[in-house]
XYZ file of C-alpha atoms in Angstrom:
354
model
C 268.643 161.588 145.626
C 271.578 162.132 143.421
C 270.312 164.541 140.855
C 268.379 167.949 140.952
C 267.048 170.282 138.487
C 269.412 173.146 137.805
C 269.456 176.102 135.363
C 272.898 175.588 133.487
C 274.985 177.926 131.364
C 276.568 175.499 128.859
C 278.939 178.173 127.318
C 279.262 181.999 127.187
C 276.321 183.457 125.184
C 274.125 180.429 125.277
C 270.446 180.618 126.735
C 269.867 179.564 130.334
C 267.976 176.205 130.394
C 266.949 173.710 133.077
C 268.747 170.363 133.029
C 269.275 167.487 135.441
C 272.430 168.057 137.512
C 274.262 166.303 140.316
C 273.245 167.396 143.836
C 276.437 168.890 145.389
C 277.878 167.044 148.413
C 277.517 168.640 151.928
C 280.668 170.539 152.833
C 282.228 169.261 156.118
C 282.197 172.780 157.704
C 279.117 173.929 155.840
C 275.537 172.962 154.721
C 273.479 171.807 151.781
C 270.661 174.330 151.307
C 267.489 173.514 149.561
C 266.778 176.670 147.536
C 263.511 178.351 147.852
C 264.378 181.540 145.932
C 267.338 182.798 143.991
C 267.475 186.383 142.624
C 268.316 187.001 138.877
C 270.235 190.134 138.408
C 272.027 192.134 135.760
C 275.402 190.617 136.822
C 274.179 187.120 136.037
C 273.347 188.152 132.470
C 276.703 189.736 132.179
C 278.454 186.682 133.508
C 276.375 184.547 131.040
C 277.192 186.672 128.166
C 281.018 186.598 128.859
C 281.119 190.328 129.305
C 282.771 189.862 132.806
C 285.139 186.937 131.725
C 288.345 189.248 131.892
C 287.476 189.905 135.583
C 285.400 186.925 136.719
C 286.143 183.923 134.381
C 283.645 181.052 135.232
C 285.539 177.934 136.298
C 283.982 175.443 134.070
C 280.922 174.524 131.962
C 278.178 173.741 132.399
C 277.887 176.249 135.191
C 275.336 177.204 137.791
C 274.937 180.815 138.242
C 272.970 182.557 140.919
C 274.388 184.557 143.994
C 271.247 185.568 145.838
C 269.946 182.611 147.837
C 267.414 181.850 150.359
C 266.106 178.473 151.421
C 266.001 175.776 153.997
C 268.928 173.927 155.593
C 268.712 170.371 154.193
C 271.851 169.095 155.957
C 274.539 170.532 158.027
C 278.105 169.097 157.674
C 279.731 167.047 160.521
C 282.064 169.897 161.427
C 279.656 172.734 160.961
C 279.485 175.348 163.482
C 276.296 177.418 162.330
C 274.845 180.362 164.258
C 272.974 179.440 167.474
C 269.572 179.924 165.778
C 270.290 177.792 162.723
C 269.811 174.093 162.548
C 268.678 171.370 160.169
C 265.318 172.539 158.636
C 265.897 176.291 159.507
C 264.864 178.861 156.741
C 267.937 180.785 155.906
C 269.628 183.260 153.648
C 273.160 182.706 152.374
C 275.955 185.361 152.435
C 277.320 184.876 149.007
C 280.886 186.257 149.289
C 282.010 183.634 151.712
C 285.301 184.550 153.275
C 287.952 182.466 155.044
C 287.257 184.181 158.434
C 290.943 184.604 159.475
C 292.531 187.140 157.160
C 292.775 190.898 157.747
C 289.935 191.539 155.497
C 287.716 189.012 156.995
C 288.444 190.011 160.566
C 287.799 193.772 159.736
C 284.427 192.986 158.235
C 285.332 193.042 154.529
C 284.730 189.281 153.637
C 283.738 190.200 150.214
C 287.434 191.160 149.496
C 288.883 187.963 151.038
C 291.733 186.514 148.804
C 290.997 183.037 150.208
C 287.263 182.822 150.103
C 287.194 180.137 147.511
C 285.222 182.181 145.180
C 281.908 184.013 145.313
C 278.604 182.063 145.126
C 277.531 181.728 141.592
C 280.815 183.063 140.274
C 283.769 181.049 141.658
C 281.595 178.188 143.167
C 278.322 176.783 141.858
C 275.332 179.039 142.673
C 271.670 178.941 143.462
C 269.953 178.544 140.115
C 269.115 174.946 141.221
C 267.089 172.958 143.816
C 270.098 172.632 146.125
C 273.213 174.673 146.765
C 276.411 173.942 148.861
C 277.502 176.569 151.397
C 281.178 175.970 152.381
C 280.908 177.446 155.917
C 277.711 177.444 157.969
C 278.830 180.700 159.565
C 277.424 182.311 156.201
C 273.896 181.363 156.972
C 271.474 183.880 158.318
C 268.085 182.963 159.871
C 265.083 184.297 157.933
C 263.032 184.668 161.104
C 259.724 184.749 159.366
C 260.965 186.791 156.358
C 259.639 185.151 153.005
C 262.441 183.617 151.098
C 261.577 185.550 147.881
C 261.945 188.898 149.704
C 265.021 187.695 151.646
C 267.007 186.484 148.617
C 267.535 189.844 147.061
C 268.676 191.348 150.294
C 271.893 189.221 150.154
C 273.262 191.038 147.063
C 271.001 193.889 145.779
C 270.217 195.092 149.263
C 273.642 194.470 150.637
C 275.455 196.156 147.863
C 273.383 199.172 148.152
C 273.769 199.306 151.920
C 277.503 198.940 151.630
C 277.728 201.848 149.000
C 275.424 204.113 151.019
C 277.319 203.734 154.055
C 280.477 204.608 152.289
C 278.849 207.747 150.962
C 277.924 208.946 154.390
C 281.265 210.773 155.099
C 280.727 213.024 152.185
C 277.391 214.065 153.634
C 278.157 214.082 157.289
C 278.755 217.891 157.708
C 275.932 219.006 155.340
C 272.811 217.508 157.013
C 269.602 218.324 155.345
C 271.393 220.712 153.054
C 273.326 217.794 151.505
C 272.289 215.817 148.409
C 272.932 212.201 147.294
C 272.167 210.941 143.717
C 271.411 207.480 143.015
C 271.837 206.699 139.279
C 269.770 203.634 138.248
C 266.635 202.123 139.593
C 266.956 198.529 139.172
C 267.474 195.959 141.904
C 270.432 197.758 143.552
C 269.290 201.226 142.720
C 265.878 200.468 144.308
C 267.451 199.602 147.597
C 269.946 202.399 147.367
C 267.282 205.142 147.256
C 265.492 203.595 150.286
C 268.610 203.241 152.334
C 269.763 206.696 151.407
C 266.481 207.886 152.689
C 266.770 205.888 155.900
C 270.414 206.608 156.665
C 270.781 210.246 155.993
C 268.865 213.600 156.189
C 270.196 214.564 152.836
C 268.050 215.210 149.707
C 267.768 211.950 147.682
C 267.757 212.190 143.963
C 266.902 209.349 141.577
C 268.568 209.580 138.231
C 267.169 207.376 135.618
C 266.907 207.035 131.800
C 263.035 207.035 131.765
C 262.183 209.751 134.374
C 258.634 210.120 133.424
C 257.888 206.387 133.571
C 259.807 205.873 136.848
C 259.084 209.046 138.684
C 256.191 207.689 140.846
C 258.061 204.446 141.564
C 261.134 206.440 142.742
C 259.261 208.731 145.033
C 257.462 205.789 146.656
C 260.792 204.431 147.445
C 262.010 207.749 149.122
C 263.308 209.943 146.432
C 262.759 213.542 146.790
C 263.357 214.360 143.194
C 263.693 212.556 139.904
C 266.190 213.517 137.150
C 266.887 212.139 133.704
C 270.171 210.888 132.575
C 269.780 213.034 129.576
C 269.317 216.211 131.797
C 273.261 216.207 132.073
C 275.063 217.528 135.266
C 273.573 221.106 135.038
C 269.948 219.569 135.130
C 270.842 217.544 137.957
C 272.508 220.283 140.068
C 269.534 222.550 139.487
C 267.667 220.211 141.659
C 269.660 220.073 144.720
C 270.359 222.594 147.555
C 272.986 225.209 146.492
C 273.420 223.452 143.306
C 275.994 220.952 144.655
C 275.850 217.185 144.729
C 277.900 215.681 147.731
C 277.633 212.004 146.914
C 276.700 209.907 143.834
C 276.087 206.117 143.685
C 276.236 204.832 140.227
C 274.421 201.502 140.049
C 274.754 201.559 136.132
C 278.454 202.084 135.407
C 278.242 203.003 131.807
C 280.469 205.786 130.304
C 277.314 207.922 130.221
C 276.495 207.421 133.805
C 279.983 207.692 135.092
C 280.734 210.890 133.163
C 277.497 212.466 134.615
C 278.308 211.301 138.176
C 281.899 212.939 138.084
C 280.795 216.053 136.493
C 277.772 216.622 139.002
C 279.903 216.295 142.135
C 281.159 219.139 144.035
C 284.826 219.409 144.910
C 285.657 216.939 147.483
C 282.425 214.937 146.843
C 282.467 211.196 146.762
C 281.481 208.914 143.889
C 280.781 205.067 144.528
C 280.589 203.041 141.302
C 278.588 199.923 141.702
C 277.559 199.108 138.148
C 279.938 197.023 135.830
C 279.195 198.341 132.528
C 282.751 199.137 131.614
C 282.413 203.007 131.992
C 285.620 204.988 132.723
C 286.578 208.727 133.320
C 289.833 210.386 133.384
C 291.222 210.660 136.795
C 294.046 212.790 138.240
C 295.054 216.272 139.246
C 295.152 217.329 135.594
C 291.803 215.682 134.625
C 288.963 217.805 133.398
C 286.374 214.929 134.129
C 286.234 215.315 137.883
C 286.515 218.170 140.346
C 289.404 218.693 142.608
C 289.877 216.437 145.658
C 286.969 214.123 144.355
C 286.877 210.740 145.945
C 286.118 208.123 143.109
C 285.687 204.468 144.127
C 284.313 201.207 143.202
C 281.919 199.603 145.653
C 281.535 195.694 145.692
C 279.007 193.758 147.561
C 279.301 194.123 151.365
C 280.427 192.519 154.670
C 278.767 189.824 156.760
C 278.125 192.234 159.584
C 276.354 194.531 157.195
C 274.082 191.871 155.909
C 273.093 191.117 159.474
C 272.389 194.925 159.894
C 270.252 194.996 156.778
C 268.205 192.104 157.959
C 267.446 193.901 161.139
C 265.947 196.868 159.028
C 264.000 194.347 156.992
C 262.464 192.713 160.140
C 261.689 196.074 161.683
C 259.587 196.654 158.432
C 261.743 199.563 157.414
C 262.323 198.367 153.826
C 259.920 197.992 150.975
C 260.408 194.279 149.858
C 257.361 194.079 147.663
C 258.868 194.665 144.404
C 259.738 191.015 143.484
C 258.483 188.998 140.533
C 258.483 185.232 140.931
C 259.395 182.934 138.032
C 259.539 178.996 138.244
C 263.113 177.759 137.827
C 262.396 176.389 134.541
C 261.452 179.827 133.278
C 264.891 181.346 133.719
C 265.207 182.249 130.027
C 261.927 184.187 130.191
C 263.083 186.003 133.328
C 266.185 186.920 131.665
C 264.476 188.288 128.596
C 262.058 190.339 130.780
C 265.110 191.738 132.732
C 266.970 192.616 129.652
C 263.945 194.286 128.256
C 263.470 196.452 131.317
C 260.128 194.867 132.105
C 261.065 194.154 135.821
C 260.910 196.694 138.592
C 262.858 195.626 141.626
C 264.058 192.023 141.356
C 263.341 188.864 139.502
C 263.456 185.841 141.575
C 263.692 182.088 140.405
C 261.804 179.710 142.658
C 262.443 175.776 142.328
């Protein structure tokens, strides 16, 4: 077999469509994985539209997107050193950021920041909107251990990104206990996981802040939110919901100017804001800024480390995460899935299944 079906982006701004495409070779230290499920997220749509080209230029066209992959090991490379419980035929998930394994960032658990990773899956190297994907290093394979592929795939980005951000928010909540408050802006793929993980990892009050609060309130509360606010409520409306009127941490999974201004304005002095969404929002930051309180910690938060993904899978295997909000699409229906995601018709994650 030399060709496979793949969803290709032929140029920025063109529709996603399925074509025949060469099967990638097996990397010597890695593996060829037969894809069973690959998540479709807002970042894929931004990449396809060219919105992220200044930050993440795609290497070439046609290009295979897709960075949330779960499948089956079709073939290990001759020099591969996979985890002990991974072999040919094993159901696995793929850690998308990669990482060289040797630099200071990799050895301290921040592989997503590795300067020598060779590119993120679906961004710097061909992704999983295809029947097969090449994984450069077998160390980046995680056994599914009975977890369905369509549920496991979103954990590798939406889940991991949320887990990393929530963990980074914990210091701002540590001294406050149940009197603390964390706000999650957005309730898409990442936001849905962030609400759940904030509920699991902290005793603080969890507030879900969304554009359509009436429509999404029940969904947010099922995921663990104590209260639901609307973006239009502004910082005063948000702070009215929380103990003492102070927000300790905000995780902004949207990243627009509107959401980021709200996040910064709602924080207490010395609070922490983690910006996950990449919608181009900015605020003025500095001692003289009127956008943020004194001693506010404002940071971007990107993907997560390999050890964190292993931790997240342990939570999933223990049944502590709601993984049911997945909508399956055949690989050839990628354009329809993209349209549904753009129109806000998907709660949780769309998953393409070859």
